[in-house]
Short mmCIF file of C-alpha atoms in Angstrom, two decimals:
data_model
loop_
_atom_site.label_atom_id
_atom_site.label_comp_id
_atom_site.label_asym_id
_atom_site.label_seq_id
_atom_site.Cartn_x
_atom_site.Cartn_y
_atom_site.Cartn_z
CA UNK A 212 62.55 56.27 131.99
CA UNK A 213 60.73 57.72 128.99
CA UNK A 214 62.79 57.72 128.43
CA UNK A 215 64.44 55.26 130.63
CA UNK A 216 67.86 56.01 130.47
CA UNK A 217 70.86 54.20 131.38
CA UNK A 218 74.28 53.68 130.01
CA UNK A 219 75.03 50.36 128.42
CA UNK A 220 78.58 49.26 129.26
CA UNK A 221 79.00 47.94 125.70
CA UNK A 222 77.96 51.21 124.11
CA UNK A 223 80.47 53.75 122.85
CA UNK A 224 81.39 56.44 125.42
CA UNK A 225 78.79 59.19 125.17
CA UNK A 226 79.71 62.73 124.29
CA UNK A 227 79.93 64.71 127.53
CA UNK A 228 77.98 67.55 126.00
CA UNK A 229 74.85 65.45 125.55
CA UNK A 230 72.08 65.87 128.13
CA UNK A 231 72.24 63.32 130.94
CA UNK A 232 68.82 61.94 129.99
CA UNK A 233 70.10 61.14 126.52
CA UNK A 234 73.38 59.67 127.75
CA UNK A 235 71.53 57.29 130.09
CA UNK A 236 69.00 56.12 127.53
CA UNK A 237 69.02 52.29 127.59
CA UNK A 238 70.09 50.37 124.51
CA UNK A 239 68.50 47.07 125.53
CA UNK A 240 65.09 46.24 126.93
CA UNK A 241 66.64 44.43 129.90
CA UNK A 242 68.27 47.73 130.91
CA UNK A 243 64.98 49.61 131.11
CA UNK A 244 64.16 50.65 134.66
CA UNK A 245 60.72 49.69 135.90
CA UNK A 246 57.71 48.44 133.88
CA UNK A 247 58.48 44.78 134.54
CA UNK A 248 54.74 44.13 134.54
CA UNK A 249 54.87 44.61 130.75
CA UNK A 250 58.51 43.79 129.99
CA UNK A 251 59.11 40.66 132.08
CA UNK A 252 59.43 37.19 130.49
CA UNK A 253 55.83 36.31 131.34
CA UNK A 254 54.50 39.84 130.76
CA UNK A 255 52.75 40.94 127.53
CA UNK A 256 55.76 42.37 125.70
CA UNK A 257 58.11 39.65 126.92
CA UNK A 258 55.71 36.98 125.65
CA UNK A 259 55.22 38.73 122.29
CA UNK A 260 58.95 39.05 121.68
CA UNK A 261 59.62 35.46 122.73
CA UNK A 262 56.97 34.27 120.27
CA UNK A 263 58.19 36.62 117.53
CA UNK A 264 54.68 38.03 117.13
CA UNK A 265 54.76 41.69 118.08
CA UNK A 266 51.41 43.40 117.46
CA UNK A 267 50.27 47.00 117.42
CA UNK A 268 50.28 48.63 120.84
CA UNK A 269 49.12 51.68 122.74
CA UNK A 270 51.24 52.73 125.72
CA UNK A 271 49.16 54.58 128.30
CA UNK A 272 51.02 56.25 131.13
CA UNK A 273 52.32 59.50 132.64
CA UNK A 274 55.32 61.40 131.25
CA UNK A 275 58.82 60.13 131.87
CA UNK A 276 58.10 56.42 132.30
CA UNK A 277 59.63 54.97 129.15
CA UNK A 278 57.07 55.04 126.36
CA UNK A 279 59.39 56.36 123.64
CA UNK A 280 62.41 54.35 124.73
CA UNK A 281 60.52 51.06 124.88
CA UNK A 282 59.09 51.70 121.40
CA UNK A 283 62.60 52.29 120.01
CA UNK A 284 63.93 49.14 121.64
CA UNK A 285 60.99 47.09 120.37
CA UNK A 286 61.90 48.16 116.83
CA UNK A 287 65.49 47.06 117.42
CA UNK A 288 64.41 43.72 118.91
CA UNK A 289 62.03 43.08 116.00
CA UNK A 290 64.37 44.31 113.24
CA UNK A 291 61.87 46.98 112.22
CA UNK A 292 62.64 50.44 110.86
CA UNK A 293 61.74 52.96 113.58
CA UNK A 294 59.77 56.08 112.61
CA UNK A 295 58.63 58.60 115.20
CA UNK A 296 56.02 61.33 114.76
CA UNK A 297 54.09 63.52 117.14
CA UNK A 298 50.35 64.04 116.75
CA UNK A 299 50.86 67.61 117.93
CA UNK A 300 53.01 68.57 114.95
CA UNK A 301 51.80 66.16 112.24
CA UNK A 302 48.92 66.48 109.82
CA UNK A 303 47.37 64.45 107.00
CA UNK A 304 50.16 65.30 104.56
CA UNK A 305 52.81 64.13 107.04
CA UNK A 306 50.97 60.87 107.62
CA UNK A 307 50.70 60.25 103.87
CA UNK A 308 54.48 60.61 103.50
CA UNK A 309 55.04 58.21 106.39
CA UNK A 310 52.66 55.61 104.93
CA UNK A 311 54.14 55.92 101.42
CA UNK A 312 57.66 55.42 102.75
CA UNK A 313 56.55 52.45 104.85
CA UNK A 314 54.89 50.86 101.81
CA UNK A 315 58.13 51.15 99.81
CA UNK A 316 60.04 49.64 102.72
CA UNK A 317 57.55 46.76 102.92
CA UNK A 318 58.01 46.06 99.20
CA UNK A 319 61.74 45.82 99.87
CA UNK A 320 61.21 43.40 102.76
CA UNK A 321 61.67 45.90 105.61
CA UNK A 322 58.92 46.42 108.17
CA UNK A 323 58.17 49.72 109.89
CA UNK A 324 57.37 50.41 113.53
CA UNK A 325 55.56 53.75 113.57
CA UNK A 326 55.67 55.40 116.98
CA UNK A 327 53.02 58.09 117.39
CA UNK A 328 53.50 60.27 120.44
CA UNK A 329 50.39 61.90 121.92
CA UNK A 330 48.26 59.79 119.58
CA UNK A 331 45.08 60.97 121.30
CA UNK A 332 45.64 64.40 119.71
CA UNK A 333 44.68 63.01 116.29
CA UNK A 334 41.00 63.41 115.44
CA UNK A 335 38.68 60.54 114.50
CA UNK A 336 39.35 60.80 110.76
CA UNK A 337 43.11 60.85 111.28
CA UNK A 338 42.92 57.85 113.62
CA UNK A 339 40.83 55.98 111.04
CA UNK A 340 43.59 56.67 108.51
CA UNK A 341 45.91 54.25 110.33
CA UNK A 342 43.56 51.29 110.02
CA UNK A 343 44.21 50.03 106.46
CA UNK A 344 47.99 50.28 106.93
CA UNK A 345 47.77 48.37 110.22
CA UNK A 346 45.57 45.69 108.64
CA UNK A 347 47.78 45.04 105.59
CA UNK A 348 50.98 45.04 107.66
CA UNK A 349 52.48 48.18 106.13
CA UNK A 350 53.08 49.53 109.65
CA UNK A 351 53.17 48.18 113.15
CA UNK A 352 51.66 51.01 115.19
CA UNK A 353 52.86 51.90 118.67
CA UNK A 354 50.95 54.84 120.07
CA UNK A 355 51.71 56.72 123.28
CA UNK A 356 49.19 58.67 125.32
CA UNK A 357 48.87 60.21 128.74
CA UNK A 358 45.07 60.17 128.41
CA UNK A 359 42.65 57.30 128.92
CA UNK A 360 42.50 55.46 125.56
CA UNK A 361 38.93 54.35 126.28
CA UNK A 362 37.80 57.95 125.95
CA UNK A 363 40.33 59.39 123.52
CA UNK A 364 40.89 56.69 120.87
CA UNK A 365 38.48 55.23 118.33
CA UNK A 366 37.02 51.81 119.07
CA UNK A 367 38.18 50.61 115.64
CA UNK A 368 41.79 51.52 116.39
CA UNK A 369 41.63 50.06 119.91
CA UNK A 370 40.27 46.79 118.53
CA UNK A 371 43.47 46.42 116.47
CA UNK A 372 45.93 47.32 119.23
CA UNK A 373 46.66 46.10 122.72
CA UNK A 374 46.67 48.75 125.43
CA UNK A 375 49.56 48.45 127.90
CA UNK A 376 49.55 50.61 131.02
CA UNK A 377 52.94 52.01 132.03
CA UNK A 378 53.26 53.08 135.65
CA UNK A 379 54.98 56.05 137.28
CA UNK A 380 58.39 55.10 138.61
CA UNK A 381 58.71 54.06 142.25
CA UNK A 382 61.26 55.56 144.61
CA UNK A 383 63.26 52.34 144.25
CA UNK A 384 63.28 52.82 140.45
CA UNK A 385 64.36 56.44 140.86
CA UNK A 386 67.15 55.43 143.26
CA UNK A 387 68.48 52.96 140.70
CA UNK A 388 68.36 55.71 138.08
CA UNK A 389 70.19 58.04 140.47
CA UNK A 390 72.94 55.45 140.95
CA UNK A 391 73.35 55.08 137.19
CA UNK A 392 73.58 58.85 136.85
CA UNK A 393 76.32 58.94 139.51
CA UNK A 394 78.19 56.19 137.66
CA UNK A 395 77.93 58.09 134.41
CA UNK A 396 79.10 61.34 135.99
CA UNK A 397 81.72 59.53 138.08
CA UNK A 398 80.80 61.23 141.35
CA UNK A 399 78.15 61.11 144.05
CA UNK A 400 75.34 63.59 144.43
CA UNK A 401 76.33 66.31 146.92
CA UNK A 402 73.27 65.57 149.07
CA UNK A 403 72.56 63.98 152.43
CA UNK A 404 70.44 60.81 152.41
CA UNK A 405 67.19 62.68 153.30
CA UNK A 406 67.95 65.31 150.64
CA UNK A 407 68.61 62.56 148.08
CA UNK A 408 65.19 61.07 148.79
CA UNK A 409 63.60 64.53 148.69
CA UNK A 410 65.13 65.09 145.24
CA UNK A 411 63.63 61.82 144.01
CA UNK A 412 60.24 62.77 145.45
CA UNK A 413 60.43 66.07 143.58
CA UNK A 414 60.53 64.10 140.31
CA UNK A 415 57.07 62.67 141.13
CA UNK A 416 57.67 59.35 139.36
CA UNK A 417 59.09 60.95 136.19
CA UNK A 418 62.51 59.56 135.23
CA UNK A 419 63.33 62.32 132.77
CA UNK A 420 62.47 64.97 135.36
CA UNK A 421 64.75 63.27 137.89
CA UNK A 422 67.71 63.27 135.53
CA UNK A 423 67.18 66.93 134.73
CA UNK A 424 67.14 67.68 138.48
CA UNK A 425 70.29 65.62 139.01
CA UNK A 426 72.03 67.55 136.24
CA UNK A 427 71.16 70.81 137.98
CA UNK A 428 72.39 69.60 141.36
CA UNK A 429 75.65 68.25 139.94
CA UNK A 430 76.41 71.68 138.46
CA UNK A 431 76.37 73.32 141.91
CA UNK A 432 79.64 74.08 143.65
CA UNK A 433 79.17 73.14 147.31
CA UNK A 434 81.65 72.48 150.10
CA UNK A 435 79.55 69.86 151.90
CA UNK A 436 76.50 67.72 151.15
CA UNK A 437 73.28 69.74 151.22
CA UNK A 438 70.44 68.73 153.53
CA UNK A 439 66.78 68.60 152.50
CA UNK A 440 66.09 72.15 153.67
CA UNK A 441 68.99 73.58 151.68
CA UNK A 442 67.89 71.58 148.63
CA UNK A 443 64.35 72.95 148.90
CA UNK A 444 65.69 76.50 148.85
CA UNK A 445 67.58 75.88 145.62
CA UNK A 446 65.01 73.74 143.77
CA UNK A 447 61.27 74.15 143.34
CA UNK A 448 59.22 71.01 143.95
CA UNK A 449 57.71 69.71 140.71
CA UNK A 450 53.96 70.30 140.56
CA UNK A 451 51.97 67.11 141.05
CA UNK A 452 50.35 65.75 137.92
CA UNK A 453 46.72 66.80 137.94
CA UNK A 454 44.32 67.46 135.10
CA UNK A 455 41.10 69.06 136.27
CA UNK A 456 39.18 67.61 133.34
CA UNK A 457 41.00 64.34 132.77
CA UNK A 458 41.69 60.99 134.38
CA UNK A 459 43.47 62.41 137.44
CA UNK A 460 40.39 64.49 138.24
CA UNK A 461 38.08 61.48 138.19
CA UNK A 462 40.59 59.16 139.87
CA UNK A 463 41.17 61.49 142.80
CA UNK A 464 37.52 62.36 143.41
CA UNK A 465 36.81 58.63 143.36
CA UNK A 466 39.57 58.10 145.93
CA UNK A 467 38.14 60.88 148.11
CA UNK A 468 34.59 59.52 147.89
CA UNK A 469 35.62 55.95 148.67
CA UNK A 470 37.80 57.07 151.58
CA UNK A 471 34.80 58.87 153.10
CA UNK A 472 32.61 55.83 152.47
CA UNK A 473 35.29 53.68 154.09
CA UNK A 474 35.27 55.84 157.26
CA UNK A 475 38.94 56.84 156.90
CA UNK A 476 39.27 60.58 157.69
CA UNK A 477 43.05 60.58 157.22
CA UNK A 478 42.84 59.19 153.68
CA UNK A 479 39.87 61.44 152.88
CA UNK A 480 41.77 64.54 154.00
CA UNK A 481 44.81 63.44 151.97
CA UNK A 482 42.85 63.13 148.72
CA UNK A 483 41.04 66.40 149.42
CA UNK A 484 44.42 68.09 149.88
CA UNK A 485 45.77 66.46 146.69
CA UNK A 486 42.89 67.88 144.67
CA UNK A 487 43.12 71.34 146.21
CA UNK A 488 46.91 71.39 145.72
CA UNK A 489 46.33 70.43 142.08
CA UNK A 490 44.12 73.47 141.57
CA UNK A 491 40.68 71.84 141.77
CA UNK A 492 37.76 74.26 142.15
CA UNK A 493 36.69 74.13 145.84
CA UNK A 494 33.08 74.70 144.74
CA UNK A 495 33.19 71.45 142.79
CA UNK A 496 34.50 69.72 145.89
CA UNK A 497 31.80 71.31 148.05
CA UNK A 498 29.13 69.95 145.73
CA UNK A 499 30.67 66.47 145.65
CA UNK A 500 31.10 66.42 149.44
CA UNK A 501 27.42 67.29 149.84
CA UNK A 502 26.57 64.50 147.43
CA UNK A 503 28.54 62.08 149.63
CA UNK A 504 26.39 63.07 152.60
CA UNK A 505 23.21 62.38 150.63
CA UNK A 506 24.41 59.18 148.97
CA UNK A 507 26.47 57.40 151.62
CA UNK A 508 25.25 58.74 154.97
CA UNK A 509 21.69 59.78 154.33
CA UNK A 510 19.34 59.50 157.27
CA UNK A 511 21.86 57.60 159.39
CA UNK A 512 23.02 61.14 160.30
CA UNK A 513 20.64 63.79 158.92
CA UNK A 514 22.94 66.50 160.32
CA UNK A 515 25.67 65.53 157.82
CA UNK A 516 23.89 67.23 154.93
CA UNK A 517 23.46 70.42 156.97
CA UNK A 518 27.16 70.46 157.89
CA UNK A 519 28.12 70.10 154.21
CA UNK A 520 25.80 72.91 153.15
CA UNK A 521 27.17 75.14 155.91
CA UNK A 522 30.75 74.31 154.83
CA UNK A 523 29.82 75.22 151.25
CA UNK A 524 28.32 78.52 152.41
CA UNK A 525 31.36 79.24 154.61
CA UNK A 526 33.65 78.76 151.63
CA UNK A 527 31.56 81.20 149.58
CA UNK A 528 31.77 83.77 152.39
CA UNK A 529 35.41 83.29 153.40
CA UNK A 530 37.04 82.29 150.13
CA UNK A 531 40.43 80.58 149.98
CA UNK A 532 42.32 79.41 151.98
CA UNK A 533 40.21 79.78 155.13
CA UNK A 534 37.07 78.48 153.46
CA UNK A 535 38.84 75.32 152.44
CA UNK A 536 39.24 74.47 156.13
CA UNK A 537 35.45 74.28 156.38
CA UNK A 538 35.45 71.73 153.53
CA UNK A 539 38.15 69.74 155.32
CA UNK A 540 36.10 69.69 158.50
CA UNK A 541 33.04 68.53 156.58
CA UNK A 542 35.06 65.72 155.00
CA UNK A 543 36.31 64.62 158.44
CA UNK A 544 32.75 64.63 159.80
CA UNK A 545 31.44 62.59 156.87
CA UNK A 546 34.22 60.02 157.20
CA UNK A 547 33.34 59.45 160.86
CA UNK A 548 29.56 59.59 160.45
CA UNK A 549 27.48 56.39 160.47
CA UNK A 550 26.99 55.19 156.90
CA UNK A 551 23.81 54.21 155.09
CA UNK A 552 22.87 54.12 151.43
CA UNK A 553 19.35 52.91 152.28
CA UNK A 554 17.75 56.15 151.11
CA UNK A 555 19.79 56.13 147.91
CA UNK A 556 18.93 52.49 147.22
CA UNK A 557 15.25 53.13 148.01
CA UNK A 558 15.13 56.02 145.55
CA UNK A 559 16.68 53.94 142.76
CA UNK A 560 14.27 51.09 143.50
CA UNK A 561 11.35 53.53 143.43
CA UNK A 562 12.51 54.87 140.06
CA UNK A 563 12.67 51.35 138.64
CA UNK A 564 9.18 50.59 139.96
CA UNK A 565 7.81 53.87 138.60
CA UNK A 566 9.12 53.06 135.11
CA UNK A 567 7.75 49.53 135.31
CA UNK A 568 4.23 50.56 136.39
CA UNK A 569 3.99 53.32 133.79
CA UNK A 570 0.92 55.55 134.17
CA UNK A 571 -0.96 53.45 136.74
CA UNK A 572 -3.22 55.92 138.59
CA UNK A 573 -3.36 56.33 142.38
CA UNK A 574 -6.14 54.38 144.13
CA UNK A 575 -9.36 56.41 144.07
CA UNK A 576 -9.73 56.59 147.82
CA UNK A 577 -6.72 58.93 148.12
CA UNK A 578 -7.83 61.24 145.29
CA UNK A 579 -9.53 64.55 146.01
CA UNK A 580 -13.09 65.01 144.73
CA UNK A 581 -13.72 68.73 144.16
CA UNK A 582 -16.64 68.08 141.73
CA UNK A 583 -19.79 66.02 141.91
CA UNK A 584 -18.78 63.97 138.89
CA UNK A 585 -15.57 62.98 140.61
CA UNK A 586 -17.49 61.93 143.70
CA UNK A 587 -19.74 59.82 141.51
CA UNK A 588 -16.63 58.15 140.11
CA UNK A 589 -15.58 57.15 143.63
CA UNK A 590 -12.85 59.72 144.16
CA UNK A 591 -12.14 60.04 147.89
CA UNK A 592 -14.58 57.27 148.84
CA UNK A 593 -13.64 55.40 152.03
CA UNK A 594 -10.54 57.49 152.59
CA UNK A 595 -9.41 57.07 156.19
CA UNK A 596 -8.11 60.29 157.74
CA UNK A 597 -5.02 59.14 159.62
CA UNK A 598 -5.32 61.76 162.38
CA UNK A 599 -8.67 60.27 163.31
CA UNK A 600 -7.33 56.70 163.36
CA UNK A 601 -6.00 54.90 166.42
CA UNK A 602 -2.28 55.69 166.86
CA UNK A 603 -2.63 58.26 164.04
CA UNK A 604 -2.20 55.49 161.48
CA UNK A 605 -4.89 54.08 159.19
CA UNK A 606 -2.80 51.46 157.39
CA UNK A 607 -4.53 52.13 154.07
CA UNK A 608 -2.95 51.25 150.72
CA UNK A 609 -1.37 54.16 148.86
CA UNK A 610 0.03 52.26 145.87
CA UNK A 611 -1.86 51.90 142.56
CA UNK A 612 -4.47 49.17 142.47
CA UNK A 613 -2.92 45.94 141.26
CA UNK A 614 0.64 46.91 142.26
CA UNK A 615 1.95 44.58 144.93
CA UNK A 616 3.26 46.53 147.88
CA UNK A 617 7.09 46.58 147.63
CA UNK A 618 9.77 47.15 150.25
CA UNK A 619 11.82 50.05 148.97
CA UNK A 620 13.33 51.66 152.07
CA UNK A 621 15.26 49.35 154.40
CA UNK A 622 17.02 51.43 157.05
CA UNK A 623 20.22 50.05 158.53
CA UNK A 624 21.00 49.40 162.18
CA UNK A 625 23.37 52.39 162.33
CA UNK A 626 23.07 55.93 163.58
CA UNK A 627 19.70 57.65 163.42
CA UNK A 628 18.40 55.08 160.94
CA UNK A 629 18.29 52.61 163.83
CA UNK A 630 15.44 54.72 165.21
CA UNK A 631 13.82 54.97 161.80
CA UNK A 632 13.93 51.19 161.47
CA UNK A 633 12.07 50.89 164.76
CA UNK A 634 9.38 53.23 163.43
CA UNK A 635 9.20 51.35 160.13
CA UNK A 636 8.81 48.02 161.91
CA UNK A 637 6.16 49.55 164.19
CA UNK A 638 4.08 50.82 161.27
CA UNK A 639 4.48 47.50 159.42
CA UNK A 640 3.06 45.72 162.48
CA UNK A 641 0.14 48.16 162.71
CA UNK A 642 -0.54 47.83 158.96
CA UNK A 643 -0.89 44.07 159.31
CA UNK A 644 -3.28 44.55 162.25
CA UNK A 645 -5.43 47.09 160.40
CA UNK A 646 -5.65 44.97 157.24
CA UNK A 647 -6.37 41.65 159.01
#
């Protein structure tokens, strides 16, 4: 779908030499495949068009989902002159020409929809350059980006445009696109049903990629429909979209972490495999997996941290791919381990208390007194040596004077922390006895 491609029955017959993706480009918004969450009657674009009040937009989504096509069709629907530029190939001089031409058009009563592909590639100054022309109505800006606009676009530009998220195409969307391609080419794909689905999966939600694959398959001379295995021999599977420094990186590590926290080893292994298949550095994953053990399992299973460290060390010694198996085993162990963030929560609470109490000194009875002057000041006075106390526990106060004793660590009733909770409750009982 981006461009989302179809043939309009009312349109003139396309030239057979044109690429299939171009021949199937829709000529009406209601022929666009997918994206009904933004195009439907009650969706943002549907409501804008119905009200006749189209505003500046930023389309955020992966390649091949319809960003360019929808922008073109919006210009048609709004009777605006369509201008397309790419931030990759355009500079300040190009923008000035575009704005000057749009101003002349506006003076003649013709509005301009400026579509900027890869808008995140423009720097801050270039992005700021759009603002006055957006504000005075010289242009209606429609930007397209595959990157998170929150991080890549200026706040000033975002405040003047609505961000609409376009989604990768579903298999149902891709099947509809396949059927339109077969109509256009006037013959069926020479594939079995499983091979047909495998072809659509190869496109990975990208409509343009699917149509390019279909064009390749249709050019083959075969005597019988190919099965999935035969298709795989002739076509390489499209690499999954993964940016080791972008949104996909953070989205997938979040999915992995939450799957571990949710005690789902199958999902955790899937997201681990997705990241490794995308080329993620296994050392990064080893560090994050160890962090999961510290943050989400903690003392409910103290062995979890050791297993993660050993998996990390095994990877360093074995390398890839054998070392990655150690990471997979660690992920499975973490997913099935008892969970507790009590230690993590206690640490954060302790940090907040430390900042609040500032430089309050320790109580004098737990300070060492290596000099006579310090003894005169009361350092070490009345300190109770716990080993000499009954049960090896004195129950003395170790917080600064004047700081009310808080409860920072609250172990859960899971795993080894169940035992720690028993100990904590035992010492709390003894402390009350000693201080009464």
